[in-house]
């Protein structure tokens, strides 16, 4: 089990009802964390449209997560 | 330089920062909040951004643009918070020796910025509804099947 | 609207004239007097134009651009007389619903304007010489053989 | 013989030494007027790089000129 802090943005924050939460979970990659939170908060957004950052660095869904990491979940972006 | 702000954007002041005696061409792009999106009448737009990653990713985009279309100076500012119709949400300015690089770098920067920066917008409609706007490429993908 | 002036150009005032609640994208181009041209150190530039024909031809270009890249509003101002390094010689601004038309119409307008309007520039060099600058396409043609 | 007023711009004005002059000449087209002024002022600029207007309307080198017309001779342009 790893302790992972997850931060939610925009649509994900509204779905989760919190900005941030700290979870204990079995997760190897960023994708594992994302799937866990989707199940937890009933989201169905495909990962392909979303982005992820780990400790403020852009990452891939296959990037490994370590105990103590902060994972940022970004729904589809729309700047400009 | 890229930065995020909750204040209103002052394009004329930003433009002056790009002056360079070797610059012959200057291209600027501004994204304005418009009153309509995909058939919905829009009242205002709410922008949310995550600054640490947006700024880091924005700097990468500026460096990429300089590699592809060598320019002299480029700046970019993105506003967040609640914006009204006509407000400037994003400003990109590029000064270069000749106009071709200025146009192309400016276009590259705004195109990349729109789909790579962690920035989201929520439209507030005249009927009281609101909704998060999906990214352009997602929409293209979805429309394409 | 296109106009010629001997006064300095005020891009911010011109930009405000293009505001439109349906506009989501705004692209501007400015031509600045730079300190060098084809290896010559430039001190200042003298622009001469023939206004009646320049304005008529400019209006045609704006109409053509609207046909190709439908925009909401576009303006263009060209300055004549003696200009110093850093001065804005020409300004083109386009507001449209989406950014693609704004970029493309702006580029079309400046490209056409540069080789169709009866406007000439004489470079004054640091060594005291001066010379009329030939049009871009003539130069390209000449370089191409 | 036609009476044609010719206006010179930029480089052509400097070559001619005048802004404008009124000439009596045998000319059918704008090209005829241009060739006449080139010989008169020792210019060698090819017509292909230049433009012509007749009475403030852009014209072609093959456009006919009439008695009393004003022909504007534009050397290679370089706006912007």
PDB file of N, CA, C and O in Angstrom, chain A residues 2-5 25-34 52-55 59-72:
ATOM      1  N   UNK A   2       0.468   2.205  -0.841  1.00  0.00           N
ATOM      2  CA  UNK A   2       1.193   3.479  -0.877  1.00  0.00           C
ATOM      3  C   UNK A   2       0.263   4.597  -0.435  1.00  0.00           C
ATOM      4  O   UNK A   2      -0.945   4.546  -0.646  1.00  0.00           O
ATOM      5  N   UNK A   3       0.881   5.593   0.144  1.00  0.00           N
ATOM      6  CA  UNK A   3       0.114   6.780   0.489  1.00  0.00           C
ATOM      7  C   UNK A   3       0.314   7.801  -0.634  1.00  0.00           C
ATOM      8  O   UNK A   3       1.441   8.234  -0.893  1.00  0.00           O
ATOM      9  N   UNK A   4      -0.797   8.100  -1.320  1.00  0.00           N
ATOM     10  CA  UNK A   4      -0.728   9.000  -2.482  1.00  0.00           C
ATOM     11  C   UNK A   4      -1.701  10.159  -2.240  1.00  0.00           C
ATOM     12  O   UNK A   4      -2.860   9.928  -1.899  1.00  0.00           O
ATOM     13  N   UNK A   5      -1.201  11.374  -2.429  1.00  0.00           N
ATOM     14  CA  UNK A   5      -2.095  12.533  -2.379  1.00  0.00           C
ATOM     15  C   UNK A   5      -2.568  12.806  -3.800  1.00  0.00           C
ATOM     16  O   UNK A   5      -1.752  12.877  -4.718  1.00  0.00           O
ATOM     17  N   UNK A  25      -3.444   3.177  -1.218  1.00  0.00           N
ATOM     18  CA  UNK A  25      -3.880   2.267  -2.282  1.00  0.00           C
ATOM     19  C   UNK A  25      -2.719   1.501  -2.881  1.00  0.00           C
ATOM     20  O   UNK A  25      -1.561   1.880  -2.756  1.00  0.00           O
ATOM     21  N   UNK A  26      -3.089   0.400  -3.513  1.00  0.00           N
ATOM     22  CA  UNK A  26      -2.143  -0.393  -4.295  1.00  0.00           C
ATOM     23  C   UNK A  26      -2.075   0.227  -5.678  1.00  0.00           C
ATOM     24  O   UNK A  26      -3.045   0.149  -6.435  1.00  0.00           O
ATOM     25  N   UNK A  27      -0.980   0.862  -6.004  1.00  0.00           N
ATOM     26  CA  UNK A  27      -0.883   1.478  -7.323  1.00  0.00           C
ATOM     27  C   UNK A  27       0.563   1.443  -7.772  1.00  0.00           C
ATOM     28  O   UNK A  27       1.475   1.747  -7.005  1.00  0.00           O
ATOM     29  N   UNK A  28       0.762   1.054  -9.023  1.00  0.00           N
ATOM     30  CA  UNK A  28       2.112   1.030  -9.592  1.00  0.00           C
ATOM     31  C   UNK A  28       2.321   2.249 -10.487  1.00  0.00           C
ATOM     32  O   UNK A  28       3.374   2.871 -10.473  1.00  0.00           O
ATOM     33  N   UNK A  29       1.284   2.569 -11.262  1.00  0.00           N
ATOM     34  CA  UNK A  29       1.412   3.669 -12.228  1.00  0.00           C
ATOM     35  C   UNK A  29       0.370   4.756 -11.955  1.00  0.00           C
ATOM     36  O   UNK A  29      -0.590   4.552 -11.203  1.00  0.00           O
ATOM     37  N   UNK A  30       0.554   5.877 -12.659  1.00  0.00           N
ATOM     38  CA  UNK A  30      -0.406   6.975 -12.573  1.00  0.00           C
ATOM     39  C   UNK A  30      -1.786   6.484 -13.022  1.00  0.00           C
ATOM     40  O   UNK A  30      -2.818   6.908 -12.478  1.00  0.00           O
ATOM     41  N   UNK A  31      -1.797   5.598 -14.012  1.00  0.00           N
ATOM     42  CA  UNK A  31      -3.072   5.070 -14.510  1.00  0.00           C
ATOM     43  C   UNK A  31      -3.823   4.324 -13.407  1.00  0.00           C
ATOM     44  O   UNK A  31      -5.048   4.419 -13.312  1.00  0.00           O
ATOM     45  N   UNK A  32      -3.095   3.599 -12.571  1.00  0.00           N
ATOM     46  CA  UNK A  32      -3.731   2.881 -11.460  1.00  0.00           C
ATOM     47  C   UNK A  32      -4.424   3.864 -10.513  1.00  0.00           C
ATOM     48  O   UNK A  32      -5.536   3.615 -10.046  1.00  0.00           O
ATOM     49  N   UNK A  33      -3.749   4.969 -10.241  1.00  0.00           N
ATOM     50  CA  UNK A  33      -4.325   5.980  -9.350  1.00  0.00           C
ATOM     51  C   UNK A  33      -5.593   6.555  -9.984  1.00  0.00           C
ATOM     52  O   UNK A  33      -6.626   6.712  -9.330  1.00  0.00           O
ATOM     53  N   UNK A  34      -5.505   6.843 -11.278  1.00  0.00           N
ATOM     54  CA  UNK A  34      -6.644   7.425 -11.988  1.00  0.00           C
ATOM     55  C   UNK A  34      -7.847   6.470 -11.954  1.00  0.00           C
ATOM     56  O   UNK A  34      -8.980   6.878 -11.647  1.00  0.00           O
ATOM     57  N   UNK A  52      -1.883  13.924 -16.718  1.00  0.00           N
ATOM     58  CA  UNK A  52      -1.510  13.672 -15.332  1.00  0.00           C
ATOM     59  C   UNK A  52      -0.142  14.290 -15.050  1.00  0.00           C
ATOM     60  O   UNK A  52       0.713  14.358 -15.939  1.00  0.00           O
ATOM     61  N   UNK A  53       0.019  14.790 -13.841  1.00  0.00           N
ATOM     62  CA  UNK A  53       1.331  15.271 -13.405  1.00  0.00           C
ATOM     63  C   UNK A  53       1.643  14.608 -12.070  1.00  0.00           C
ATOM     64  O   UNK A  53       0.732  14.273 -11.301  1.00  0.00           O
ATOM     65  N   UNK A  54       2.922  14.357 -11.821  1.00  0.00           N
ATOM     66  CA  UNK A  54       3.338  13.792 -10.539  1.00  0.00           C
ATOM     67  C   UNK A  54       4.305  14.778  -9.900  1.00  0.00           C
ATOM     68  O   UNK A  54       5.309  15.157 -10.524  1.00  0.00           O
ATOM     69  N   UNK A  55       3.977  15.234  -8.715  1.00  0.00           N
ATOM     70  CA  UNK A  55       4.816  16.221  -8.009  1.00  0.00           C
ATOM     71  C   UNK A  55       5.140  17.425  -8.889  1.00  0.00           C
ATOM     72  O   UNK A  55       6.289  17.852  -8.999  1.00  0.00           O
ATOM     73  N   UNK A  59       3.523  14.001 -16.512  1.00  0.00           N
ATOM     74  CA  UNK A  59       3.911  12.588 -16.525  1.00  0.00           C
ATOM     75  C   UNK A  59       3.044  11.836 -17.539  1.00  0.00           C
ATOM     76  O   UNK A  59       2.171  12.429 -18.164  1.00  0.00           O
ATOM     77  N   UNK A  60       3.318  10.570 -17.699  1.00  0.00           N
ATOM     78  CA  UNK A  60       2.485   9.707 -18.549  1.00  0.00           C
ATOM     79  C   UNK A  60       1.653   8.802 -17.650  1.00  0.00           C
ATOM     80  O   UNK A  60       1.964   8.616 -16.478  1.00  0.00           O
ATOM     81  N   UNK A  61       0.641   8.198 -18.249  1.00  0.00           N
ATOM     82  CA  UNK A  61      -0.190   7.279 -17.467  1.00  0.00           C
ATOM     83  C   UNK A  61       0.605   6.061 -17.014  1.00  0.00           C
ATOM     84  O   UNK A  61       0.276   5.429 -16.017  1.00  0.00           O
ATOM     85  N   UNK A  62       1.672   5.754 -17.747  1.00  0.00           N
ATOM     86  CA  UNK A  62       2.514   4.608 -17.382  1.00  0.00           C
ATOM     87  C   UNK A  62       3.614   4.977 -16.390  1.00  0.00           C
ATOM     88  O   UNK A  62       4.375   4.101 -15.959  1.00  0.00           O
ATOM     89  N   UNK A  63       3.709   6.284 -16.056  1.00  0.00           N
ATOM     90  CA  UNK A  63       4.755   6.691 -15.104  1.00  0.00           C
ATOM     91  C   UNK A  63       4.525   6.032 -13.748  1.00  0.00           C
ATOM     92  O   UNK A  63       3.382   5.955 -13.274  1.00  0.00           O
ATOM     93  N   UNK A  64       5.593   5.558 -13.087  1.00  0.00           N
ATOM     94  CA  UNK A  64       5.449   4.912 -11.780  1.00  0.00           C
ATOM     95  C   UNK A  64       5.121   5.937 -10.681  1.00  0.00           C
ATOM     96  O   UNK A  64       5.568   7.080 -10.747  1.00  0.00           O
ATOM     97  N   UNK A  65       4.323   5.501  -9.721  1.00  0.00           N
ATOM     98  CA  UNK A  65       4.066   6.363  -8.556  1.00  0.00           C
ATOM     99  C   UNK A  65       4.737   5.748  -7.323  1.00  0.00           C
ATOM    100  O   UNK A  65       4.780   4.521  -7.174  1.00  0.00           O
ATOM    101  N   UNK A  66       5.267   6.636  -6.491  1.00  0.00           N
ATOM    102  CA  UNK A  66       5.969   6.197  -5.291  1.00  0.00           C
ATOM    103  C   UNK A  66       5.175   6.615  -4.059  1.00  0.00           C
ATOM    104  O   UNK A  66       4.392   7.556  -4.121  1.00  0.00           O
ATOM    105  N   UNK A  67       5.442   5.933  -2.986  1.00  0.00           N
ATOM    106  CA  UNK A  67       4.836   6.286  -1.699  1.00  0.00           C
ATOM    107  C   UNK A  67       5.133   7.753  -1.395  1.00  0.00           C
ATOM    108  O   UNK A  67       6.281   8.194  -1.512  1.00  0.00           O
ATOM    109  N   UNK A  68       4.087   8.534  -1.096  1.00  0.00           N
ATOM    110  CA  UNK A  68       4.291   9.942  -0.768  1.00  0.00           C
ATOM    111  C   UNK A  68       4.128  10.907  -1.936  1.00  0.00           C
ATOM    112  O   UNK A  68       4.157  12.122  -1.743  1.00  0.00           O
ATOM    113  N   UNK A  69       3.958  10.371  -3.154  1.00  0.00           N
ATOM    114  CA  UNK A  69       3.794  11.238  -4.329  1.00  0.00           C
ATOM    115  C   UNK A  69       2.472  12.003  -4.283  1.00  0.00           C
ATOM    116  O   UNK A  69       1.493  11.536  -3.693  1.00  0.00           O
ATOM    117  N   UNK A  70       2.484  13.148  -4.952  1.00  0.00           N
ATOM    118  CA  UNK A  70       1.237  13.872  -5.194  1.00  0.00           C
ATOM    119  C   UNK A  70       0.907  13.732  -6.680  1.00  0.00           C
ATOM    120  O   UNK A  70       1.723  14.085  -7.541  1.00  0.00           O
ATOM    121  N   UNK A  71      -0.261  13.168  -6.957  1.00  0.00           N
ATOM    122  CA  UNK A  71      -0.689  12.943  -8.348  1.00  0.00           C
ATOM    123  C   UNK A  71      -1.766  13.978  -8.686  1.00  0.00           C
ATOM    124  O   UNK A  71      -2.758  14.106  -7.968  1.00  0.00           O
ATOM    125  N   UNK A  72      -1.529  14.716  -9.771  1.00  0.00           N
ATOM    126  CA  UNK A  72      -2.482  15.755 -10.194  1.00  0.00           C
ATOM    127  C   UNK A  72      -3.285  15.232 -11.370  1.00  0.00           C
ATOM    128  O   UNK A  72      -2.699  14.846 -12.392  1.00  0.00           O
TER     129      UNK A  72
END
